[in-house]
PDB file of N, CA and C in Angstrom:
ATOM      1  N   MET A1266      64.347  15.150 -51.560  1.00  0.00           N
ATOM      2  CA  MET A1266      64.450  14.288 -50.401  1.00  0.00           C
ATOM      3  C   MET A1266      64.445  12.842 -50.862  1.00  0.00           C
ATOM      4  N   HIS A1267      65.107  12.008 -50.092  1.00  0.00           N
ATOM      5  CA  HIS A1267      65.149  10.576 -50.359  1.00  0.00           C
ATOM      6  C   HIS A1267      64.737   9.850 -49.083  1.00  0.00           C
ATOM      7  N   GLN A1268      63.912   8.823 -49.227  1.00  0.00           N
ATOM      8  CA  GLN A1268      63.441   8.069 -48.071  1.00  0.00           C
ATOM      9  C   GLN A1268      63.813   6.601 -48.229  1.00  0.00           C
ATOM     10  N   LYS A1269      64.350   6.038 -47.134  1.00  0.00           N
ATOM     11  CA  LYS A1269      64.685   4.618 -47.111  1.00  0.00           C
ATOM     12  C   LYS A1269      64.071   4.005 -45.857  1.00  0.00           C
ATOM     13  N   VAL A1270      63.389   2.870 -46.039  1.00  0.00           N
ATOM     14  CA  VAL A1270      62.750   2.174 -44.922  1.00  0.00           C
ATOM     15  C   VAL A1270      63.278   0.746 -44.896  1.00  0.00           C
ATOM     16  N   VAL A1271      63.755   0.329 -43.719  1.00  0.00           N
ATOM     17  CA  VAL A1271      64.391  -0.976 -43.568  1.00  0.00           C
ATOM     18  C   VAL A1271      63.767  -1.714 -42.389  1.00  0.00           C
ATOM     19  N   ILE A1272      63.485  -2.994 -42.594  1.00  0.00           N
ATOM     20  CA  ILE A1272      63.119  -3.860 -41.480  1.00  0.00           C
ATOM     21  C   ILE A1272      64.422  -4.439 -40.941  1.00  0.00           C
ATOM     22  N   ASN A1273      64.675  -4.208 -39.670  1.00  0.00           N
ATOM     23  CA  ASN A1273      65.849  -4.747 -38.987  1.00  0.00           C
ATOM     24  C   ASN A1273      65.408  -6.012 -38.261  1.00  0.00           C
ATOM     25  N   ARG A1274      65.771  -7.148 -38.825  1.00  0.00           N
ATOM     26  CA  ARG A1274      65.356  -8.425 -38.246  1.00  0.00           C
ATOM     27  C   ARG A1274      66.145  -8.708 -36.966  1.00  0.00           C
ATOM     28  N   LYS A1275      65.505  -9.394 -36.064  1.00  0.00           N
ATOM     29  CA  LYS A1275      66.111  -9.719 -34.773  1.00  0.00           C
ATOM     30  C   LYS A1275      67.435 -10.457 -34.941  1.00  0.00           C
ATOM     31  N   ASP A1276      67.559 -11.253 -36.007  1.00  0.00           N
ATOM     32  CA  ASP A1276      68.789 -12.026 -36.224  1.00  0.00           C
ATOM     33  C   ASP A1276      69.904 -11.206 -36.886  1.00  0.00           C
ATOM     34  N   GLY A1277      69.674  -9.895 -37.103  1.00  0.00           N
ATOM     35  CA  GLY A1277      70.691  -9.036 -37.690  1.00  0.00           C
ATOM     36  C   GLY A1277      70.527  -8.790 -39.184  1.00  0.00           C
ATOM     37  N   MET A1278      69.682  -9.550 -39.843  1.00  0.00           N
ATOM     38  CA  MET A1278      69.434  -9.347 -41.273  1.00  0.00           C
ATOM     39  C   MET A1278      68.654  -8.050 -41.465  1.00  0.00           C
ATOM     40  N   LYS A1279      68.829  -7.426 -42.624  1.00  0.00           N
ATOM     41  CA  LYS A1279      68.117  -6.195 -42.956  1.00  0.00           C
ATOM     42  C   LYS A1279      67.343  -6.414 -44.242  1.00  0.00           C
ATOM     43  N   GLU A1280      66.106  -5.927 -44.285  1.00  0.00           N
ATOM     44  CA  GLU A1280      65.246  -6.068 -45.459  1.00  0.00           C
ATOM     45  C   GLU A1280      64.772  -4.674 -45.872  1.00  0.00           C
ATOM     46  N   VAL A1281      65.254  -4.182 -47.000  1.00  0.00           N
ATOM     47  CA  VAL A1281      64.850  -2.865 -47.497  1.00  0.00           C
ATOM     48  C   VAL A1281      63.471  -2.997 -48.118  1.00  0.00           C
ATOM     49  N   ILE A1282      62.506  -2.201 -47.622  1.00  0.00           N
ATOM     50  CA  ILE A1282      61.154  -2.256 -48.176  1.00  0.00           C
ATOM     51  C   ILE A1282      60.790  -1.001 -48.960  1.00  0.00           C
ATOM     52  N   HIS A1283      61.608   0.044 -48.847  1.00  0.00           N
ATOM     53  CA  HIS A1283      61.384   1.264 -49.635  1.00  0.00           C
ATOM     54  C   HIS A1283      62.705   2.022 -49.708  1.00  0.00           C
ATOM     55  N   ASP A1284      63.097   2.432 -50.921  1.00  0.00           N
ATOM     56  CA  ASP A1284      64.354   3.167 -51.106  1.00  0.00           C
ATOM     57  C   ASP A1284      64.216   4.001 -52.374  1.00  0.00           C
ATOM     58  N   LYS A1285      63.541   5.152 -52.258  1.00  0.00           N
ATOM     59  CA  LYS A1285      63.235   5.964 -53.436  1.00  0.00           C
ATOM     60  C   LYS A1285      63.216   7.445 -53.078  1.00  0.00           C
ATOM     61  N   PRO A1286      63.343   8.289 -54.102  1.00  0.00           N
ATOM     62  CA  PRO A1286      63.140   9.725 -53.878  1.00  0.00           C
ATOM     63  C   PRO A1286      61.714   9.970 -53.399  1.00  0.00           C
ATOM     64  N   PHE A1287      61.532  11.018 -52.600  1.00  0.00           N
ATOM     65  CA  PHE A1287      60.219  11.358 -52.064  1.00  0.00           C
ATOM     66  C   PHE A1287      59.864  12.772 -52.475  1.00  0.00           C
ATOM     67  N   SER A1288      58.636  12.966 -52.884  1.00  0.00           N
ATOM     68  CA  SER A1288      58.133  14.289 -53.226  1.00  0.00           C
ATOM     69  C   SER A1288      56.808  14.512 -52.506  1.00  0.00           C
ATOM     70  N   PHE A1289      56.648  15.688 -51.915  1.00  0.00           N
ATOM     71  CA  PHE A1289      55.394  16.032 -51.240  1.00  0.00           C
ATOM     72  C   PHE A1289      54.219  15.922 -52.204  1.00  0.00           C
ATOM     73  N   ASP A1290      54.447  16.226 -53.477  1.00  0.00           N
ATOM     74  CA  ASP A1290      53.380  16.198 -54.485  1.00  0.00           C
ATOM     75  C   ASP A1290      53.113  14.806 -55.034  1.00  0.00           C
ATOM     76  N   ASP A1291      53.885  13.823 -54.632  1.00  0.00           N
ATOM     77  CA  ASP A1291      53.731  12.472 -55.160  1.00  0.00           C
ATOM     78  C   ASP A1291      53.740  11.462 -54.018  1.00  0.00           C
ATOM     79  N   GLN A1292      52.772  11.592 -53.131  1.00  0.00           N
ATOM     80  CA  GLN A1292      52.666  10.668 -52.007  1.00  0.00           C
ATOM     81  C   GLN A1292      51.770   9.509 -52.412  1.00  0.00           C
ATOM     82  N   ARG A1293      52.149   8.327 -52.027  1.00  0.00           N
ATOM     83  CA  ARG A1293      51.381   7.146 -52.390  1.00  0.00           C
ATOM     84  C   ARG A1293      51.472   6.095 -51.291  1.00  0.00           C
ATOM     85  N   TYR A1294      50.733   5.029 -51.470  1.00  0.00           N
ATOM     86  CA  TYR A1294      50.806   3.937 -50.509  1.00  0.00           C
ATOM     87  C   TYR A1294      51.199   2.662 -51.238  1.00  0.00           C
ATOM     88  N   TYR A1295      51.768   1.751 -50.486  1.00  0.00           N
ATOM     89  CA  TYR A1295      52.209   0.476 -51.023  1.00  0.00           C
ATOM     90  C   TYR A1295      51.593  -0.631 -50.180  1.00  0.00           C
ATOM     91  N   ILE A1296      51.085  -1.642 -50.840  1.00  0.00           N
ATOM     92  CA  ILE A1296      50.567  -2.800 -50.124  1.00  0.00           C
ATOM     93  C   ILE A1296      51.663  -3.856 -50.124  1.00  0.00           C
ATOM     94  N   LEU A1297      52.175  -4.151 -48.938  1.00  0.00           N
ATOM     95  CA  LEU A1297      53.236  -5.147 -48.788  1.00  0.00           C
ATOM     96  C   LEU A1297      52.737  -6.266 -47.888  1.00  0.00           C
ATOM     97  N   ASP A1298      53.007  -7.474 -48.272  1.00  0.00           N
ATOM     98  CA  ASP A1298      52.665  -8.623 -47.436  1.00  0.00           C
ATOM     99  C   ASP A1298      53.933  -9.024 -46.687  1.00  0.00           C
ATOM    100  N   THR A1299      54.212  -8.289 -45.609  1.00  0.00           N
ATOM    101  CA  THR A1299      55.437  -8.474 -44.846  1.00  0.00           C
ATOM    102  C   THR A1299      55.090  -8.901 -43.426  1.00  0.00           C
ATOM    103  N   VAL A1300      55.815  -9.856 -42.918  1.00  0.00           N
ATOM    104  CA  VAL A1300      55.578 -10.343 -41.565  1.00  0.00           C
ATOM    105  C   VAL A1300      56.680  -9.818 -40.655  1.00  0.00           C
ATOM    106  N   LEU A1301      56.279  -9.152 -39.576  1.00  0.00           N
ATOM    107  CA  LEU A1301      57.217  -8.714 -38.538  1.00  0.00           C
ATOM    108  C   LEU A1301      57.141  -9.707 -37.390  1.00  0.00           C
ATOM    109  N   MET A1302      58.296 -10.091 -36.904  1.00  0.00           N
ATOM    110  CA  MET A1302      58.367 -11.038 -35.804  1.00  0.00           C
ATOM    111  C   MET A1302      58.791 -10.309 -34.537  1.00  0.00           C
ATOM    112  N   PRO A1303      58.538 -10.879 -33.359  1.00  0.00           N
ATOM    113  CA  PRO A1303      58.992 -10.243 -32.122  1.00  0.00           C
ATOM    114  C   PRO A1303      60.494  -9.949 -32.189  1.00  0.00           C
ATOM    115  N   GLY A1304      60.861  -8.731 -31.829  1.00  0.00           N
ATOM    116  CA  GLY A1304      62.257  -8.314 -31.863  1.00  0.00           C
ATOM    117  C   GLY A1304      62.651  -7.574 -33.126  1.00  0.00           C
ATOM    118  N   ASP A1305      61.839  -7.645 -34.185  1.00  0.00           N
ATOM    119  CA  ASP A1305      62.105  -6.886 -35.405  1.00  0.00           C
ATOM    120  C   ASP A1305      61.764  -5.421 -35.180  1.00  0.00           C
ATOM    121  N   THR A1306      62.472  -4.523 -35.863  1.00  0.00           N
ATOM    122  CA  THR A1306      62.161  -3.096 -35.811  1.00  0.00           C
ATOM    123  C   THR A1306      62.132  -2.546 -37.233  1.00  0.00           C
ATOM    124  N   ILE A1307      61.530  -1.358 -37.386  1.00  0.00           N
ATOM    125  CA  ILE A1307      61.499  -0.666 -38.672  1.00  0.00           C
ATOM    126  C   ILE A1307      62.217   0.661 -38.505  1.00  0.00           C
ATOM    127  N   SER A1308      63.166   0.955 -39.425  1.00  0.00           N
ATOM    128  CA  SER A1308      63.889   2.227 -39.415  1.00  0.00           C
ATOM    129  C   SER A1308      63.541   3.010 -40.671  1.00  0.00           C
ATOM    130  N   THR A1309      63.234   4.284 -40.505  1.00  0.00           N
ATOM    131  CA  THR A1309      62.992   5.184 -41.630  1.00  0.00           C
ATOM    132  C   THR A1309      64.067   6.253 -41.608  1.00  0.00           C
ATOM    133  N   THR A1310      64.767   6.414 -42.729  1.00  0.00           N
ATOM    134  CA  THR A1310      65.832   7.405 -42.848  1.00  0.00           C
ATOM    135  C   THR A1310      65.538   8.305 -44.032  1.00  0.00           C
ATOM    136  N   CYS A1311      65.618   9.614 -43.809  1.00  0.00           N
ATOM    137  CA  CYS A1311      65.410  10.563 -44.893  1.00  0.00           C
ATOM    138  C   CYS A1311      66.635  11.448 -45.032  1.00  0.00           C
ATOM    139  N   THR A1312      67.000  11.727 -46.275  1.00  0.00           N
ATOM    140  CA  THR A1312      68.099  12.636 -46.547  1.00  0.00           C
ATOM    141  C   THR A1312      67.557  13.784 -47.389  1.00  0.00           C
ATOM    142  N   TYR A1313      68.079  14.969 -47.162  1.00  0.00           N
ATOM    143  CA  TYR A1313      67.598  16.173 -47.812  1.00  0.00           C
ATOM    144  C   TYR A1313      68.730  16.812 -48.601  1.00  0.00           C
ATOM    145  N   SER A1314      68.388  17.528 -49.669  1.00  0.00           N
ATOM    146  CA  SER A1314      69.408  18.161 -50.498  1.00  0.00           C
ATOM    147  C   SER A1314      69.909  19.471 -49.896  1.00  0.00           C
ATOM    148  N   SER A1315      69.202  19.990 -48.910  1.00  0.00           N
ATOM    149  CA  SER A1315      69.624  21.213 -48.231  1.00  0.00           C
ATOM    150  C   SER A1315      69.229  21.102 -46.765  1.00  0.00           C
ATOM    151  N   PRO A1316      69.764  21.968 -45.900  1.00  0.00           N
ATOM    152  CA  PRO A1316      69.370  21.917 -44.485  1.00  0.00           C
ATOM    153  C   PRO A1316      67.853  21.993 -44.337  1.00  0.00           C
ATOM    154  N   ALA A1317      67.317  21.233 -43.419  1.00  0.00           N
ATOM    155  CA  ALA A1317      65.863  21.151 -43.258  1.00  0.00           C
ATOM    156  C   ALA A1317      65.486  21.214 -41.791  1.00  0.00           C
ATOM    157  N   THR A1318      64.277  21.658 -41.536  1.00  0.00           N
ATOM    158  CA  THR A1318      63.698  21.674 -40.201  1.00  0.00           C
ATOM    159  C   THR A1318      62.592  20.635 -40.167  1.00  0.00           C
ATOM    160  N   PHE A1319      62.723  19.641 -39.282  1.00  0.00           N
ATOM    161  CA  PHE A1319      61.714  18.597 -39.170  1.00  0.00           C
ATOM    162  C   PHE A1319      60.497  19.137 -38.439  1.00  0.00           C
ATOM    163  N   GLY A1320      59.303  18.792 -38.915  1.00  0.00           N
ATOM    164  CA  GLY A1320      58.081  19.214 -38.253  1.00  0.00           C
ATOM    165  C   GLY A1320      56.863  18.661 -38.953  1.00  0.00           C
ATOM    166  N   THR A1321      55.696  19.005 -38.455  1.00  0.00           N
ATOM    167  CA  THR A1321      54.450  18.457 -38.988  1.00  0.00           C
ATOM    168  C   THR A1321      53.712  19.407 -39.916  1.00  0.00           C
ATOM    169  N   SER A1322      54.210  20.616 -40.120  1.00  0.00           N
ATOM    170  CA  SER A1322      53.514  21.560 -40.999  1.00  0.00           C
ATOM    171  C   SER A1322      54.063  21.461 -42.418  1.00  0.00           C
ATOM    172  N   SER A1323      53.343  22.002 -43.387  1.00  0.00           N
ATOM    173  CA  SER A1323      53.782  21.983 -44.778  1.00  0.00           C
ATOM    174  C   SER A1323      55.011  22.854 -44.999  1.00  0.00           C
ATOM    175  N   ASP A1324      55.300  23.760 -44.059  1.00  0.00           N
ATOM    176  CA  ASP A1324      56.495  24.588 -44.163  1.00  0.00           C
ATOM    177  C   ASP A1324      57.739  23.863 -43.659  1.00  0.00           C
ATOM    178  N   SER A1325      57.556  22.714 -43.041  1.00  0.00           N
ATOM    179  CA  SER A1325      58.664  21.932 -42.495  1.00  0.00           C
ATOM    180  C   SER A1325      58.850  20.664 -43.330  1.00  0.00           C
ATOM    181  N   GLU A1326      59.991  20.039 -43.165  1.00  0.00           N
ATOM    182  CA  GLU A1326      60.230  18.764 -43.838  1.00  0.00           C
ATOM    183  C   GLU A1326      59.610  17.646 -43.010  1.00  0.00           C
ATOM    184  N   MET A1327      58.854  16.788 -43.655  1.00  0.00           N
ATOM    185  CA  MET A1327      58.202  15.674 -42.991  1.00  0.00           C
ATOM    186  C   MET A1327      58.763  14.375 -43.534  1.00  0.00           C
ATOM    187  N   CYS A1328      58.951  13.422 -42.671  1.00  0.00           N
ATOM    188  CA  CYS A1328      59.457  12.118 -43.081  1.00  0.00           C
ATOM    189  C   CYS A1328      58.737  11.060 -42.250  1.00  0.00           C
ATOM    190  N   TYR A1329      57.674  10.523 -42.793  1.00  0.00           N
ATOM    191  CA  TYR A1329      56.884   9.526 -42.089  1.00  0.00           C
ATOM    192  C   TYR A1329      56.722   8.292 -42.955  1.00  0.00           C
ATOM    193  N   PHE A1330      56.697   7.147 -42.330  1.00  0.00           N
ATOM    194  CA  PHE A1330      56.358   5.901 -43.002  1.00  0.00           C
ATOM    195  C   PHE A1330      55.322   5.237 -42.115  1.00  0.00           C
ATOM    196  N   PHE A1331      54.059   5.401 -42.476  1.00  0.00           N
ATOM    197  CA  PHE A1331      52.972   4.866 -41.667  1.00  0.00           C
ATOM    198  C   PHE A1331      52.798   3.383 -41.956  1.00  0.00           C
ATOM    199  N   THR A1332      52.490   2.634 -40.919  1.00  0.00           N
ATOM    200  CA  THR A1332      52.321   1.196 -41.033  1.00  0.00           C
ATOM    201  C   THR A1332      50.952   0.798 -40.509  1.00  0.00           C
ATOM    202  N   ILE A1333      50.283  -0.034 -41.268  1.00  0.00           N
ATOM    203  CA  ILE A1333      48.998  -0.586 -40.844  1.00  0.00           C
ATOM    204  C   ILE A1333      49.209  -2.087 -40.668  1.00  0.00           C
ATOM    205  N   ALA A1334      48.785  -2.608 -39.521  1.00  0.00           N
ATOM    206  CA  ALA A1334      49.024  -4.021 -39.238  1.00  0.00           C
ATOM    207  C   ALA A1334      47.741  -4.708 -38.788  1.00  0.00           C
ATOM    208  N   TRP A1335      47.710  -5.992 -38.998  1.00  0.00           N
ATOM    209  CA  TRP A1335      46.598  -6.819 -38.563  1.00  0.00           C
ATOM    210  C   TRP A1335      47.174  -8.015 -37.833  1.00  0.00           C
ATOM    211  N   PRO A1336      46.604  -8.454 -36.757  1.00  0.00           N
ATOM    212  CA  PRO A1336      45.454  -7.872 -36.055  1.00  0.00           C
ATOM    213  C   PRO A1336      45.848  -6.610 -35.297  1.00  0.00           C
ATOM    214  N   ALA A1337      44.842  -5.848 -34.913  1.00  0.00           N
ATOM    215  CA  ALA A1337      45.065  -4.590 -34.200  1.00  0.00           C
ATOM    216  C   ALA A1337      45.954  -4.822 -32.982  1.00  0.00           C
ATOM    217  N   GLY A1338      46.940  -3.928 -32.793  1.00  0.00           N
ATOM    218  CA  GLY A1338      47.840  -4.024 -31.651  1.00  0.00           C
ATOM    219  C   GLY A1338      48.969  -5.020 -31.799  1.00  0.00           C
ATOM    220  N   SER A1339      49.083  -5.630 -32.977  1.00  0.00           N
ATOM    221  CA  SER A1339      50.074  -6.694 -33.146  1.00  0.00           C
ATOM    222  C   SER A1339      51.510  -6.198 -33.271  1.00  0.00           C
ATOM    223  N   ILE A1340      51.728  -4.890 -33.502  1.00  0.00           N
ATOM    224  CA  ILE A1340      53.113  -4.417 -33.637  1.00  0.00           C
ATOM    225  C   ILE A1340      53.544  -3.515 -32.501  1.00  0.00           C
ATOM    226  N   GLY A1341      52.848  -3.517 -31.397  1.00  0.00           N
ATOM    227  CA  GLY A1341      53.327  -2.736 -30.259  1.00  0.00           C
ATOM    228  C   GLY A1341      52.201  -2.188 -29.422  1.00  0.00           C
ATOM    229  N   THR A1342      52.521  -1.093 -28.741  1.00  0.00           N
ATOM    230  CA  THR A1342      51.561  -0.472 -27.841  1.00  0.00           C
ATOM    231  C   THR A1342      50.514   0.292 -28.627  1.00  0.00           C
ATOM    232  N   ASN A1343      49.602   0.933 -27.938  1.00  0.00           N
ATOM    233  CA  ASN A1343      48.553   1.710 -28.588  1.00  0.00           C
ATOM    234  C   ASN A1343      49.049   3.053 -29.109  1.00  0.00           C
ATOM    235  N   SER A1344      50.271   3.457 -28.762  1.00  0.00           N
ATOM    236  CA  SER A1344      50.824   4.708 -29.255  1.00  0.00           C
ATOM    237  C   SER A1344      51.139   4.582 -30.729  1.00  0.00           C
ATOM    238  N   LEU A1345      50.830   5.595 -31.518  1.00  0.00           N
ATOM    239  CA  LEU A1345      51.003   5.536 -32.965  1.00  0.00           C
ATOM    240  C   LEU A1345      52.394   5.897 -33.435  1.00  0.00           C
ATOM    241  N   ILE A1346      53.122   6.740 -32.705  1.00  0.00           N
ATOM    242  CA  ILE A1346      54.408   7.221 -33.172  1.00  0.00           C
ATOM    243  C   ILE A1346      55.467   6.948 -32.116  1.00  0.00           C
ATOM    244  N   HIS A1347      56.583   6.348 -32.536  1.00  0.00           N
ATOM    245  CA  HIS A1347      57.673   6.005 -31.622  1.00  0.00           C
ATOM    246  C   HIS A1347      58.983   6.549 -32.155  1.00  0.00           C
ATOM    247  N   GLY A1348      59.996   6.650 -31.325  1.00  0.00           N
ATOM    248  CA  GLY A1348      61.337   6.965 -31.781  1.00  0.00           C
ATOM    249  C   GLY A1348      61.824   8.329 -31.358  1.00  0.00           C
ATOM    250  N   ALA A1349      63.123   8.517 -31.546  1.00  0.00           N
ATOM    251  CA  ALA A1349      63.783   9.749 -31.082  1.00  0.00           C
ATOM    252  C   ALA A1349      63.355  10.981 -31.862  1.00  0.00           C
ATOM    253  N   ASN A1350      62.983  10.849 -33.119  1.00  0.00           N
ATOM    254  CA  ASN A1350      62.668  12.012 -33.946  1.00  0.00           C
ATOM    255  C   ASN A1350      61.175  12.210 -34.165  1.00  0.00           C
ATOM    256  N   THR A1351      60.361  11.679 -33.298  1.00  0.00           N
ATOM    257  CA  THR A1351      58.917  11.848 -33.448  1.00  0.00           C
ATOM    258  C   THR A1351      58.477  13.147 -32.800  1.00  0.00           C
ATOM    259  N   CYS A1352      57.296  13.586 -33.168  1.00  0.00           N
ATOM    260  CA  CYS A1352      56.789  14.835 -32.602  1.00  0.00           C
ATOM    261  C   CYS A1352      55.530  14.583 -31.807  1.00  0.00           C
TER     262      CYS A1352
END
């Protein structure tokens, strides 16, 4: 699997913050000093080498990019997961 995470700036610019192969056995975190402005969005795209079923169990393919922001609530509502492919 390959994971790519992009900040889509309100002005149309794109900033790639992660673009690497992903392995379930090699999960890690990255500390980034990135500022999101009103109107910016984050897109996470995953590609798989074979057909996959998206889900939250270890038997399914998972593609998450968790974000921690300060101050609390600064990047949106209190809901933790957004988007068309969330569960």
